[in-house]
Amino acid sequence: AAALRQPAVREMAAADDVREAAAVEATLVGIVDEAAVERFLAWCRGPSIVTSGVGLAGRVLPPVTIALAAADVFGWIGGWGWFMTLSAQAVLAWQWGHRLHPFFAQASSGVPGLRRFHRLLAVWESFEAEAPMLVELIGALKASQAGPSASQALARLDRGLSMADARFSSLHPVLAVGLLWDINVARRLDDWRAASGRDADDWLAALGALEALAALGTLAADHPGWCYPQLLPAAAEPRLEAEQLGHPLLEESVAVRNDVALGPPGRVLLITGSNMAGKSTLLRSLGLAVVMASTGGPVCARHVRLSEGRLFTSMRVQDSIEAGVSFFMAELQRLADLLSAAPPLDTGDAPLIYLVDEILQGTNSDERRIAGRRLVRHLLRRRAIGAVTTHDLEFHRHPEIEAAAELAHFRESVDQVDGREGLSFDYRLRPGLATTRNALRLAERVGLRDPDDSAHDAVLP
């Protein structure tokens, strides 16, 4: 799917005029509540509300009444025949009024924006696209021999609903009785549903897909330095290779980019380093790269090659007092889900791409190391590629992990500023195991010094 979306996003990135016109029309539509859309689509799929007999009466009685009244006025015929037909109209208007007003309300869904979608759809229908996915989506909106285009059909619906709005007018009683207005408008809307209602789901689905591609195209246009990932064929050995990978939410002036490689199955990237050195940010950058690649969009990197696969992360796990789940149990459940998601090594399934930040922080270091090693060893035997971060510099000391782990680390440097010791980070990923630690230095920075050191009783800012 990503391979099909990429050409569509590339074309969208170059179609500035279309994207801007669609953005303007979408702004005029405004935010449409999801529940309102569901009510509208349910209305589109509903059965006719006006029976054939009442519909015939709505077409015949008003002109007959007008003709009889005119004949009576001009003396062509005598009698009160027009009064009889008008009375019949009054009875019909009264009987059907309470049924048709909720019908009109559901059609409008209480949201005027639904009725202005035709202008937005017309923008997309005018887009002469070449990418196969765009051609298919726009083709679902355009007119065919079976009926009008999506924009034409919704414009017709808008006119019908505007007529239904006459029920809010002070003249409505006159129209409702004299012309059987509500019945005739409802009949018109029934005809619309029969001709076009079944297509409304497809139109809105195509519109949503086009807007998503337009958003990715805008992102690509705003960041011309980002790359479109090279997607490896399914038969290729699963890998993820990124050159100059950065975090897309960081400003270019402060972002630090790194080269990263994951895979093939049977290997793991084990990242060590001090607090605040960049381990978690790197995992998030990798995760965002996989997500963006799966959408067909650009990635914040100079070059990326990867296999399409399912992403699974274990980061920022939280406990739950309401569910009675501790932080450690929440971690265990998440890691159990990770193992369940990883396919067996000997299958041709899409690989799992896993990113695990600080395995099992919620327990003691000895048991954390044992359980963490078990997890990694399981993953090494699955069709999975990924990275794990840890503060434990002995974590890799297991024969199976030592043979499979690619070791990398971040580090910090100690500087002297105005006679005081400070830490600085360059956020560069380096090969090998971390050689520095900073937990105690950071603790001292916030005042947590050894109480027996009388020279440092003051709490530092």
Short mmCIF file of C-alpha atoms in Angstrom, two decimals:
data_model
loop_
_atom_site.label_atom_id
_atom_site.label_comp_id
_atom_site.label_asym_id
_atom_site.label_seq_id
_atom_site.Cartn_x
_atom_site.Cartn_y
_atom_site.Cartn_z
CA ALA A 1 0.00 0.00 0.00
CA ALA A 2 2.83 2.41 0.82
CA ALA A 3 4.35 1.79 -2.62
CA LEU A 4 1.06 2.92 -4.21
CA ARG A 5 0.72 5.98 -1.99
CA GLN A 6 4.24 7.31 -2.60
CA PRO A 7 3.64 8.40 -6.23
CA ALA A 8 0.36 9.99 -5.13
CA VAL A 9 2.10 11.97 -2.38
CA ARG A 10 4.84 13.06 -4.81
CA GLU A 11 2.23 14.37 -7.23
CA MET A 12 0.32 16.07 -4.43
CA ALA A 13 3.50 17.81 -3.27
CA ALA A 14 3.81 19.44 -6.69
CA ALA A 15 0.11 20.37 -6.98
CA ASP A 16 0.22 23.55 -4.89
CA ASP A 17 -2.82 25.17 -6.57
CA VAL A 18 -5.07 22.17 -6.02
CA ARG A 19 -4.01 21.72 -2.41
CA GLU A 20 -4.53 25.41 -1.64
CA ALA A 21 -7.96 25.50 -3.32
CA ALA A 22 -9.02 22.38 -1.42
CA ALA A 23 -7.75 23.88 1.83
CA VAL A 24 -9.82 27.04 1.28
CA GLU A 25 -13.00 25.08 0.56
CA ALA A 26 -12.36 22.76 3.50
CA THR A 27 -12.02 25.80 5.76
CA LEU A 28 -15.40 27.07 4.57
CA VAL A 29 -16.94 23.67 5.26
CA GLY A 30 -15.57 23.80 8.79
CA ILE A 31 -15.41 20.95 11.26
CA VAL A 32 -18.13 18.36 10.74
CA ASP A 33 -18.95 16.18 13.71
CA GLU A 34 -18.36 12.46 13.10
CA ALA A 35 -21.71 11.57 14.62
CA ALA A 36 -23.41 14.01 12.24
CA VAL A 37 -21.74 12.32 9.29
CA GLU A 38 -22.94 8.93 10.48
CA ARG A 39 -26.50 10.25 10.81
CA PHE A 40 -26.28 11.69 7.32
CA LEU A 41 -24.98 8.43 5.82
CA ALA A 42 -27.68 6.46 7.63
CA TRP A 43 -30.24 8.83 6.10
CA CYS A 44 -28.72 8.25 2.65
CA ARG A 45 -29.19 4.50 3.02
CA GLY A 46 -32.72 4.72 4.41
CA PRO A 47 -35.95 3.65 2.63
CA SER A 48 -38.34 6.08 0.97
CA ILE A 49 -40.49 7.96 3.42
CA VAL A 50 -43.18 9.27 1.06
CA THR A 51 -45.57 6.57 -0.17
CA SER A 52 -46.47 6.43 -3.84
CA GLY A 53 -50.08 7.50 -3.18
CA VAL A 54 -49.08 10.52 -1.11
CA GLY A 55 -46.41 11.43 -3.62
CA LEU A 56 -48.98 11.36 -6.40
CA ALA A 57 -51.30 13.53 -4.30
CA GLY A 58 -48.47 16.00 -3.74
CA ARG A 59 -47.94 16.34 -7.48
CA VAL A 60 -51.63 16.46 -8.52
CA LEU A 61 -53.64 18.22 -5.79
CA PRO A 62 -51.91 21.64 -5.67
CA PRO A 63 -52.20 22.37 -9.42
CA VAL A 64 -55.81 21.07 -9.40
CA THR A 65 -56.68 23.33 -6.48
CA ILE A 66 -55.07 26.33 -8.14
CA ALA A 67 -56.86 25.60 -11.41
CA LEU A 68 -60.26 25.22 -9.70
CA ALA A 69 -59.75 28.40 -7.67
CA ALA A 70 -58.78 30.36 -10.79
CA ALA A 71 -61.80 29.02 -12.68
CA ASP A 72 -64.06 30.05 -9.82
CA VAL A 73 -62.57 33.55 -9.69
CA PHE A 74 -63.01 34.12 -13.42
CA GLY A 75 -66.48 32.61 -13.42
CA TRP A 76 -65.62 29.78 -15.71
CA ILE A 77 -67.13 27.27 -13.34
CA GLY A 78 -69.08 27.63 -10.16
CA GLY A 79 -68.98 25.86 -6.85
CA TRP A 80 -66.43 25.29 -4.13
CA GLY A 81 -64.50 22.39 -5.64
CA TRP A 82 -61.22 24.11 -4.88
CA PHE A 83 -62.19 24.29 -1.21
CA MET A 84 -62.63 20.52 -1.12
CA THR A 85 -59.21 19.84 -2.64
CA LEU A 86 -57.60 22.47 -0.39
CA SER A 87 -59.15 20.79 2.64
CA ALA A 88 -57.66 17.48 1.52
CA GLN A 89 -54.30 19.19 1.22
CA ALA A 90 -54.61 20.61 4.74
CA VAL A 91 -55.31 17.15 6.12
CA LEU A 92 -52.29 15.68 4.28
CA ALA A 93 -50.04 18.53 5.40
CA TRP A 94 -51.09 18.09 9.03
CA GLN A 95 -50.73 14.28 8.97
CA TRP A 96 -47.30 14.28 7.33
CA GLY A 97 -45.74 17.33 8.91
CA HIS A 98 -44.68 15.62 12.14
CA ARG A 99 -43.09 12.76 10.15
CA LEU A 100 -41.21 14.86 7.63
CA HIS A 101 -39.57 17.43 9.90
CA PRO A 102 -37.33 14.83 11.67
CA PHE A 103 -36.60 13.43 8.21
CA PHE A 104 -35.36 16.83 7.04
CA ALA A 105 -33.35 17.33 10.24
CA GLN A 106 -31.53 14.01 9.82
CA ALA A 107 -30.73 14.84 6.21
CA SER A 108 -29.12 18.10 7.30
CA SER A 109 -27.61 16.38 10.37
CA GLY A 110 -27.74 19.76 12.06
CA VAL A 111 -24.44 20.69 10.39
CA PRO A 112 -24.49 23.08 7.40
CA GLY A 113 -20.97 21.97 6.48
CA LEU A 114 -22.26 18.66 5.14
CA ARG A 115 -24.26 20.56 2.58
CA ARG A 116 -21.22 22.48 1.31
CA PHE A 117 -19.09 19.45 0.53
CA HIS A 118 -19.99 19.78 -3.15
CA ARG A 119 -17.65 22.77 -3.56
CA LEU A 120 -14.77 20.85 -2.02
CA LEU A 121 -15.49 17.79 -4.13
CA ALA A 122 -15.58 19.93 -7.27
CA VAL A 123 -11.98 20.99 -6.60
CA TRP A 124 -10.81 17.38 -6.54
CA GLU A 125 -12.88 16.44 -9.59
CA SER A 126 -11.04 19.11 -11.58
CA PHE A 127 -7.62 17.69 -10.65
CA GLU A 128 -6.07 15.96 -13.67
CA ALA A 129 -3.93 13.46 -11.78
CA GLU A 130 -1.57 10.81 -13.13
CA ALA A 131 -0.66 8.70 -10.10
CA PRO A 132 -2.76 5.50 -10.17
CA MET A 133 -4.10 5.94 -6.64
CA LEU A 134 -5.17 9.53 -7.35
CA VAL A 135 -6.77 8.53 -10.64
CA GLU A 136 -8.79 5.85 -8.84
CA LEU A 137 -9.90 8.14 -6.01
CA ILE A 138 -10.86 11.02 -8.28
CA GLY A 139 -12.57 8.57 -10.64
CA ALA A 140 -14.84 7.55 -7.77
CA LEU A 141 -16.05 11.17 -7.62
CA LYS A 142 -16.48 11.95 -11.30
CA ALA A 143 -19.66 11.59 -13.30
CA SER A 144 -20.38 8.39 -15.18
CA GLN A 145 -23.15 7.11 -17.42
CA ALA A 146 -24.93 5.91 -14.29
CA GLY A 147 -25.35 9.38 -12.87
CA PRO A 148 -23.89 12.79 -12.01
CA SER A 149 -20.57 13.46 -10.33
CA ALA A 150 -20.31 13.65 -6.56
CA SER A 151 -20.20 17.45 -6.55
CA GLN A 152 -23.22 17.70 -8.89
CA ALA A 153 -25.22 15.22 -6.82
CA LEU A 154 -24.44 16.94 -3.52
CA ALA A 155 -25.20 20.35 -5.03
CA ARG A 156 -28.61 18.98 -6.02
CA LEU A 157 -29.07 17.70 -2.48
CA ASP A 158 -28.08 21.11 -1.12
CA ARG A 159 -30.81 22.73 -3.20
CA GLY A 160 -33.34 20.21 -1.93
CA LEU A 161 -32.36 20.79 1.70
CA SER A 162 -32.51 24.56 1.16
CA MET A 163 -36.11 24.07 0.05
CA ALA A 164 -36.74 22.03 3.20
CA ASP A 165 -35.51 24.98 5.27
CA ALA A 166 -38.72 26.77 4.37
CA ARG A 167 -40.20 25.04 7.43
CA PHE A 168 -38.43 27.72 9.51
CA SER A 169 -40.18 30.53 7.62
CA SER A 170 -43.30 32.37 8.77
CA LEU A 171 -44.82 31.56 5.37
CA HIS A 172 -44.38 27.83 5.91
CA PRO A 173 -48.05 27.10 6.87
CA VAL A 174 -49.20 28.65 3.58
CA LEU A 175 -46.67 26.70 1.54
CA ALA A 176 -47.24 23.46 3.46
CA VAL A 177 -50.99 23.52 2.79
CA GLY A 178 -51.27 25.38 -0.49
CA LEU A 179 -48.46 23.59 -2.32
CA LEU A 180 -47.98 20.53 -0.12
CA TRP A 181 -44.44 21.85 0.11
CA ASP A 182 -43.05 19.42 2.66
CA ILE A 183 -44.40 16.37 0.85
CA ASN A 184 -43.03 17.47 -2.50
CA VAL A 185 -39.62 18.35 -1.05
CA ALA A 186 -39.48 15.00 0.75
CA ARG A 187 -40.39 13.23 -2.49
CA ARG A 188 -37.54 15.07 -4.21
CA LEU A 189 -35.11 13.99 -1.47
CA ASP A 190 -36.37 10.41 -1.74
CA ASP A 191 -35.59 10.51 -5.46
CA TRP A 192 -32.09 11.78 -4.64
CA ARG A 193 -31.48 8.97 -2.18
CA ALA A 194 -32.64 6.38 -4.70
CA ALA A 195 -30.31 7.76 -7.39
CA SER A 196 -27.24 8.82 -5.40
CA GLY A 197 -27.58 7.93 -1.72
CA ARG A 198 -25.81 4.59 -2.03
CA ASP A 199 -22.70 6.38 -3.37
CA ALA A 200 -22.31 8.88 -0.52
CA ASP A 201 -20.19 6.47 1.56
CA ASP A 202 -17.74 6.04 -1.30
CA TRP A 203 -17.59 9.77 -1.97
CA LEU A 204 -16.73 10.67 1.61
CA ALA A 205 -14.20 7.82 1.84
CA ALA A 206 -12.49 9.05 -1.34
CA LEU A 207 -12.54 12.60 -0.02
CA GLY A 208 -10.90 11.50 3.24
CA ALA A 209 -8.18 9.61 1.37
CA LEU A 210 -7.50 12.61 -0.89
CA GLU A 211 -7.23 14.96 2.07
CA ALA A 212 -4.81 12.59 3.81
CA LEU A 213 -2.63 12.46 0.69
CA ALA A 214 -2.85 16.24 0.40
CA ALA A 215 -1.63 16.60 3.99
CA LEU A 216 1.36 14.36 3.24
CA GLY A 217 1.99 16.30 0.03
CA THR A 218 2.00 19.55 1.99
CA LEU A 219 4.50 18.05 4.43
CA ALA A 220 6.75 17.01 1.55
CA ALA A 221 6.48 20.45 -0.05
CA ASP A 222 7.35 22.16 3.22
CA HIS A 223 10.39 19.91 3.77
CA PRO A 224 12.10 19.41 0.41
CA GLY A 225 15.20 18.06 2.17
CA TRP A 226 13.35 15.01 3.49
CA CYS A 227 13.47 11.79 1.50
CA TYR A 228 10.95 9.31 0.20
CA PRO A 229 11.94 5.90 1.61
CA GLN A 230 13.06 3.10 -0.64
CA LEU A 231 10.67 0.25 0.11
CA LEU A 232 12.31 -3.16 -0.09
CA PRO A 233 10.42 -6.02 -1.79
CA ALA A 234 8.67 -8.55 0.44
CA ALA A 235 11.15 -11.25 -0.55
CA ALA A 236 14.14 -9.18 0.59
CA GLU A 237 15.76 -9.70 3.98
CA PRO A 238 14.00 -7.39 6.48
CA ARG A 239 16.04 -4.29 7.24
CA LEU A 240 15.76 -0.63 8.16
CA GLU A 241 18.66 1.60 7.16
CA ALA A 242 18.54 5.35 7.66
CA GLU A 243 21.16 7.97 6.81
CA GLN A 244 21.07 11.27 8.68
CA LEU A 245 17.85 10.39 10.48
CA GLY A 246 16.32 13.19 12.53
CA HIS A 247 13.24 13.86 14.63
CA PRO A 248 10.64 15.62 12.43
CA LEU A 249 9.35 17.85 15.24
CA LEU A 250 12.72 19.37 16.04
CA GLU A 251 13.86 22.56 14.34
CA GLU A 252 16.55 22.05 11.74
CA SER A 253 18.82 24.41 13.67
CA VAL A 254 18.83 22.17 16.76
CA ALA A 255 18.16 18.70 15.35
CA VAL A 256 21.07 16.25 15.38
CA ARG A 257 20.92 13.54 12.74
CA ASN A 258 22.35 10.04 13.01
CA ASP A 259 22.88 7.01 10.81
CA VAL A 260 20.95 3.98 12.10
CA ALA A 261 20.52 0.40 10.89
CA LEU A 262 18.19 -2.32 12.16
CA GLY A 263 18.16 -5.97 11.12
CA PRO A 264 18.28 -8.46 9.69
CA PRO A 265 16.27 -10.84 11.94
CA GLY A 266 18.56 -12.43 14.49
CA ARG A 267 20.24 -9.08 15.21
CA VAL A 268 19.34 -6.33 17.67
CA LEU A 269 20.55 -2.76 18.06
CA LEU A 270 21.38 -2.30 21.75
CA ILE A 271 21.71 1.37 22.69
CA THR A 272 23.27 2.49 25.97
CA GLY A 273 24.00 5.92 27.30
CA SER A 274 23.41 8.38 30.08
CA ASN A 275 20.21 10.15 31.03
CA MET A 276 19.13 12.87 28.61
CA ALA A 277 21.74 11.77 26.07
CA GLY A 278 19.24 11.05 23.26
CA LYS A 279 18.27 7.36 23.47
CA SER A 280 14.51 7.85 23.65
CA THR A 281 14.55 10.58 21.00
CA LEU A 282 16.34 8.26 18.62
CA LEU A 283 13.72 5.54 19.16
CA ARG A 284 10.95 8.04 18.52
CA SER A 285 12.70 9.19 15.35
CA LEU A 286 12.88 5.59 14.16
CA GLY A 287 9.24 4.98 15.00
CA LEU A 288 8.09 8.11 13.20
CA ALA A 289 10.18 7.14 10.18
CA VAL A 290 8.44 3.76 9.99
CA VAL A 291 4.99 5.36 10.40
CA MET A 292 5.65 8.01 7.76
CA ALA A 293 7.07 5.44 5.37
CA SER A 294 3.96 3.28 5.79
CA THR A 295 1.76 6.22 4.76
CA GLY A 296 3.78 6.81 1.60
CA GLY A 297 4.98 10.14 2.93
CA PRO A 298 8.45 11.67 3.31
CA VAL A 299 10.80 10.85 6.16
CA CYS A 300 13.07 13.21 8.08
CA ALA A 301 16.29 11.72 6.75
CA ARG A 302 18.67 11.94 3.80
CA HIS A 303 18.05 8.35 2.71
CA VAL A 304 16.01 5.45 4.08
CA ARG A 305 15.68 1.83 2.98
CA LEU A 306 13.24 -0.38 4.83
CA SER A 307 10.97 -3.38 4.64
CA GLU A 308 7.27 -2.81 5.09
CA GLY A 309 6.22 -4.31 8.38
CA ARG A 310 4.24 -3.80 11.54
CA LEU A 311 5.61 -1.34 14.09
CA PHE A 312 5.44 -2.20 17.79
CA THR A 313 6.76 0.11 20.50
CA SER A 314 7.15 -0.12 24.25
CA MET A 315 7.73 3.45 25.39
CA ARG A 316 6.18 5.58 28.10
CA VAL A 317 4.21 2.68 29.58
CA GLN A 318 1.86 3.80 32.37
CA ASP A 319 0.33 2.15 35.40
CA SER A 320 -3.39 2.27 36.18
CA ILE A 321 -4.86 2.69 39.64
CA GLU A 322 -8.36 2.13 38.28
CA ALA A 323 -7.42 -1.20 36.68
CA GLY A 324 -5.15 -2.21 39.57
CA VAL A 325 -2.14 -2.52 37.26
CA SER A 326 1.28 -1.51 38.58
CA PHE A 327 3.94 0.05 36.39
CA PHE A 328 5.89 -3.23 36.32
CA MET A 329 2.80 -5.25 35.39
CA ALA A 330 1.92 -2.74 32.66
CA GLU A 331 5.42 -3.20 31.26
CA LEU A 332 5.11 -6.97 31.38
CA GLN A 333 1.78 -6.91 29.58
CA ARG A 334 3.17 -4.66 26.89
CA LEU A 335 6.20 -6.90 26.35
CA ALA A 336 3.99 -9.99 26.27
CA ASP A 337 1.98 -8.31 23.52
CA LEU A 338 5.24 -7.64 21.71
CA LEU A 339 6.18 -11.31 21.71
CA SER A 340 2.71 -12.28 20.54
CA ALA A 341 2.94 -9.83 17.65
CA ALA A 342 6.31 -11.09 16.39
CA PRO A 343 5.80 -13.75 13.67
CA PRO A 344 7.87 -16.96 13.62
CA LEU A 345 11.22 -16.73 11.88
CA ASP A 346 10.44 -19.31 9.19
CA THR A 347 7.29 -17.59 7.86
CA GLY A 348 6.97 -15.19 4.98
CA ASP A 349 4.91 -12.76 7.04
CA ALA A 350 5.75 -9.08 7.12
CA PRO A 351 8.42 -8.51 9.77
CA LEU A 352 7.81 -6.87 13.10
CA ILE A 353 9.77 -3.68 13.78
CA TYR A 354 10.12 -3.24 17.52
CA LEU A 355 11.39 -0.33 19.61
CA VAL A 356 11.76 -0.90 23.35
CA ASP A 357 12.82 1.92 25.65
CA GLU A 358 14.36 0.84 28.98
CA ILE A 359 13.21 -2.74 29.57
CA LEU A 360 11.34 -3.32 32.85
CA GLN A 361 12.25 -0.19 34.76
CA GLY A 362 9.70 -1.10 37.41
CA THR A 363 11.69 -3.84 39.17
CA ASN A 364 15.11 -4.47 40.70
CA SER A 365 18.20 -4.51 38.50
CA ASP A 366 18.96 -8.25 38.81
CA GLU A 367 15.53 -9.48 37.81
CA ARG A 368 15.22 -6.75 35.21
CA ARG A 369 18.39 -7.96 33.54
CA ILE A 370 17.27 -11.62 33.53
CA ALA A 371 13.76 -10.87 32.20
CA GLY A 372 15.09 -8.38 29.66
CA ARG A 373 17.59 -10.86 28.30
CA ARG A 374 14.82 -13.45 27.94
CA LEU A 375 12.76 -10.97 25.92
CA VAL A 376 15.63 -10.10 23.57
CA ARG A 377 16.53 -13.77 23.07
CA HIS A 378 12.92 -14.53 22.13
CA LEU A 379 12.90 -11.65 19.66
CA LEU A 380 16.18 -12.81 18.10
CA ARG A 381 14.41 -16.04 17.17
CA ARG A 382 11.46 -14.30 15.51
CA ARG A 383 10.96 -12.54 12.21
CA ALA A 384 11.60 -9.20 13.85
CA ILE A 385 14.10 -6.36 13.74
CA GLY A 386 14.50 -3.59 16.23
CA ALA A 387 16.31 -1.61 18.88
CA VAL A 388 16.41 -1.71 22.67
CA THR A 389 17.75 0.98 24.99
CA THR A 390 19.11 0.30 28.46
CA HIS A 391 21.17 1.88 31.24
CA ASP A 392 22.50 -1.56 32.16
CA LEU A 393 26.06 -1.77 30.84
CA GLU A 394 26.12 -5.52 31.59
CA PHE A 395 22.91 -6.32 29.76
CA HIS A 396 24.66 -7.71 26.70
CA ARG A 397 26.78 -10.14 28.75
CA HIS A 398 25.04 -13.25 27.53
CA PRO A 399 26.50 -15.48 24.79
CA GLU A 400 23.45 -15.33 22.52
CA ILE A 401 23.02 -11.59 22.91
CA GLU A 402 26.72 -10.80 22.58
CA ALA A 403 26.78 -12.67 19.28
CA ALA A 404 23.70 -10.85 17.96
CA ALA A 405 23.89 -7.34 19.40
CA GLU A 406 25.05 -4.25 17.54
CA LEU A 407 26.26 -2.00 20.36
CA ALA A 408 25.83 1.76 20.11
CA HIS A 409 25.79 4.54 22.64
CA PHE A 410 25.32 8.23 23.36
CA ARG A 411 27.58 10.11 25.72
CA GLU A 412 27.95 13.46 27.41
CA SER A 413 30.90 15.65 28.31
CA VAL A 414 31.73 17.48 31.54
CA ASP A 415 32.45 21.19 31.18
CA GLN A 416 33.54 23.90 33.58
CA VAL A 417 31.45 27.06 33.36
CA ASP A 418 32.19 29.90 35.78
CA GLY A 419 34.01 27.48 38.03
CA ARG A 420 31.07 25.10 38.18
CA GLU A 421 30.79 21.66 36.66
CA GLY A 422 28.21 21.21 33.90
CA LEU A 423 27.09 18.57 31.42
CA SER A 424 26.72 18.94 27.68
CA PHE A 425 25.37 16.52 25.09
CA ASP A 426 26.13 16.23 21.40
CA TYR A 427 23.41 13.59 20.72
CA ARG A 428 25.71 11.68 18.37
CA LEU A 429 25.25 7.93 18.12
CA ARG A 430 28.57 6.16 18.41
CA PRO A 431 29.50 2.49 18.08
CA GLY A 432 30.22 0.41 21.17
CA LEU A 433 29.17 0.47 24.79
CA ALA A 434 28.63 3.65 26.81
CA THR A 435 31.66 4.70 28.84
CA THR A 436 30.11 7.45 30.95
CA ARG A 437 27.31 7.86 33.47
CA ASN A 438 25.65 10.99 34.77
CA ALA A 439 22.85 10.08 37.18
CA LEU A 440 24.76 11.28 40.26
CA ARG A 441 25.91 14.45 38.53
CA LEU A 442 22.34 15.27 37.56
CA ALA A 443 21.18 14.53 41.12
CA GLU A 444 23.82 16.91 42.45
CA ARG A 445 22.70 19.58 39.99
CA VAL A 446 19.28 19.65 41.68
CA GLY A 447 20.75 19.59 45.20
CA LEU A 448 20.82 15.87 46.04
CA ARG A 449 24.38 15.74 47.39
CA ASP A 450 25.90 13.51 50.02
CA PRO A 451 24.62 14.86 53.37
CA ASP A 452 27.96 13.99 54.99
CA ASP A 453 29.73 16.44 52.68
CA SER A 454 29.41 19.63 54.72
CA ALA A 455 30.91 21.68 51.93
CA HIS A 456 27.84 21.07 49.79
CA ASP A 457 24.97 21.67 52.17
CA ALA A 458 23.46 24.37 49.99
CA VAL A 459 20.88 23.32 47.40
CA LEU A 460 22.04 24.28 43.97
CA PRO A 461 19.62 25.91 41.51
#
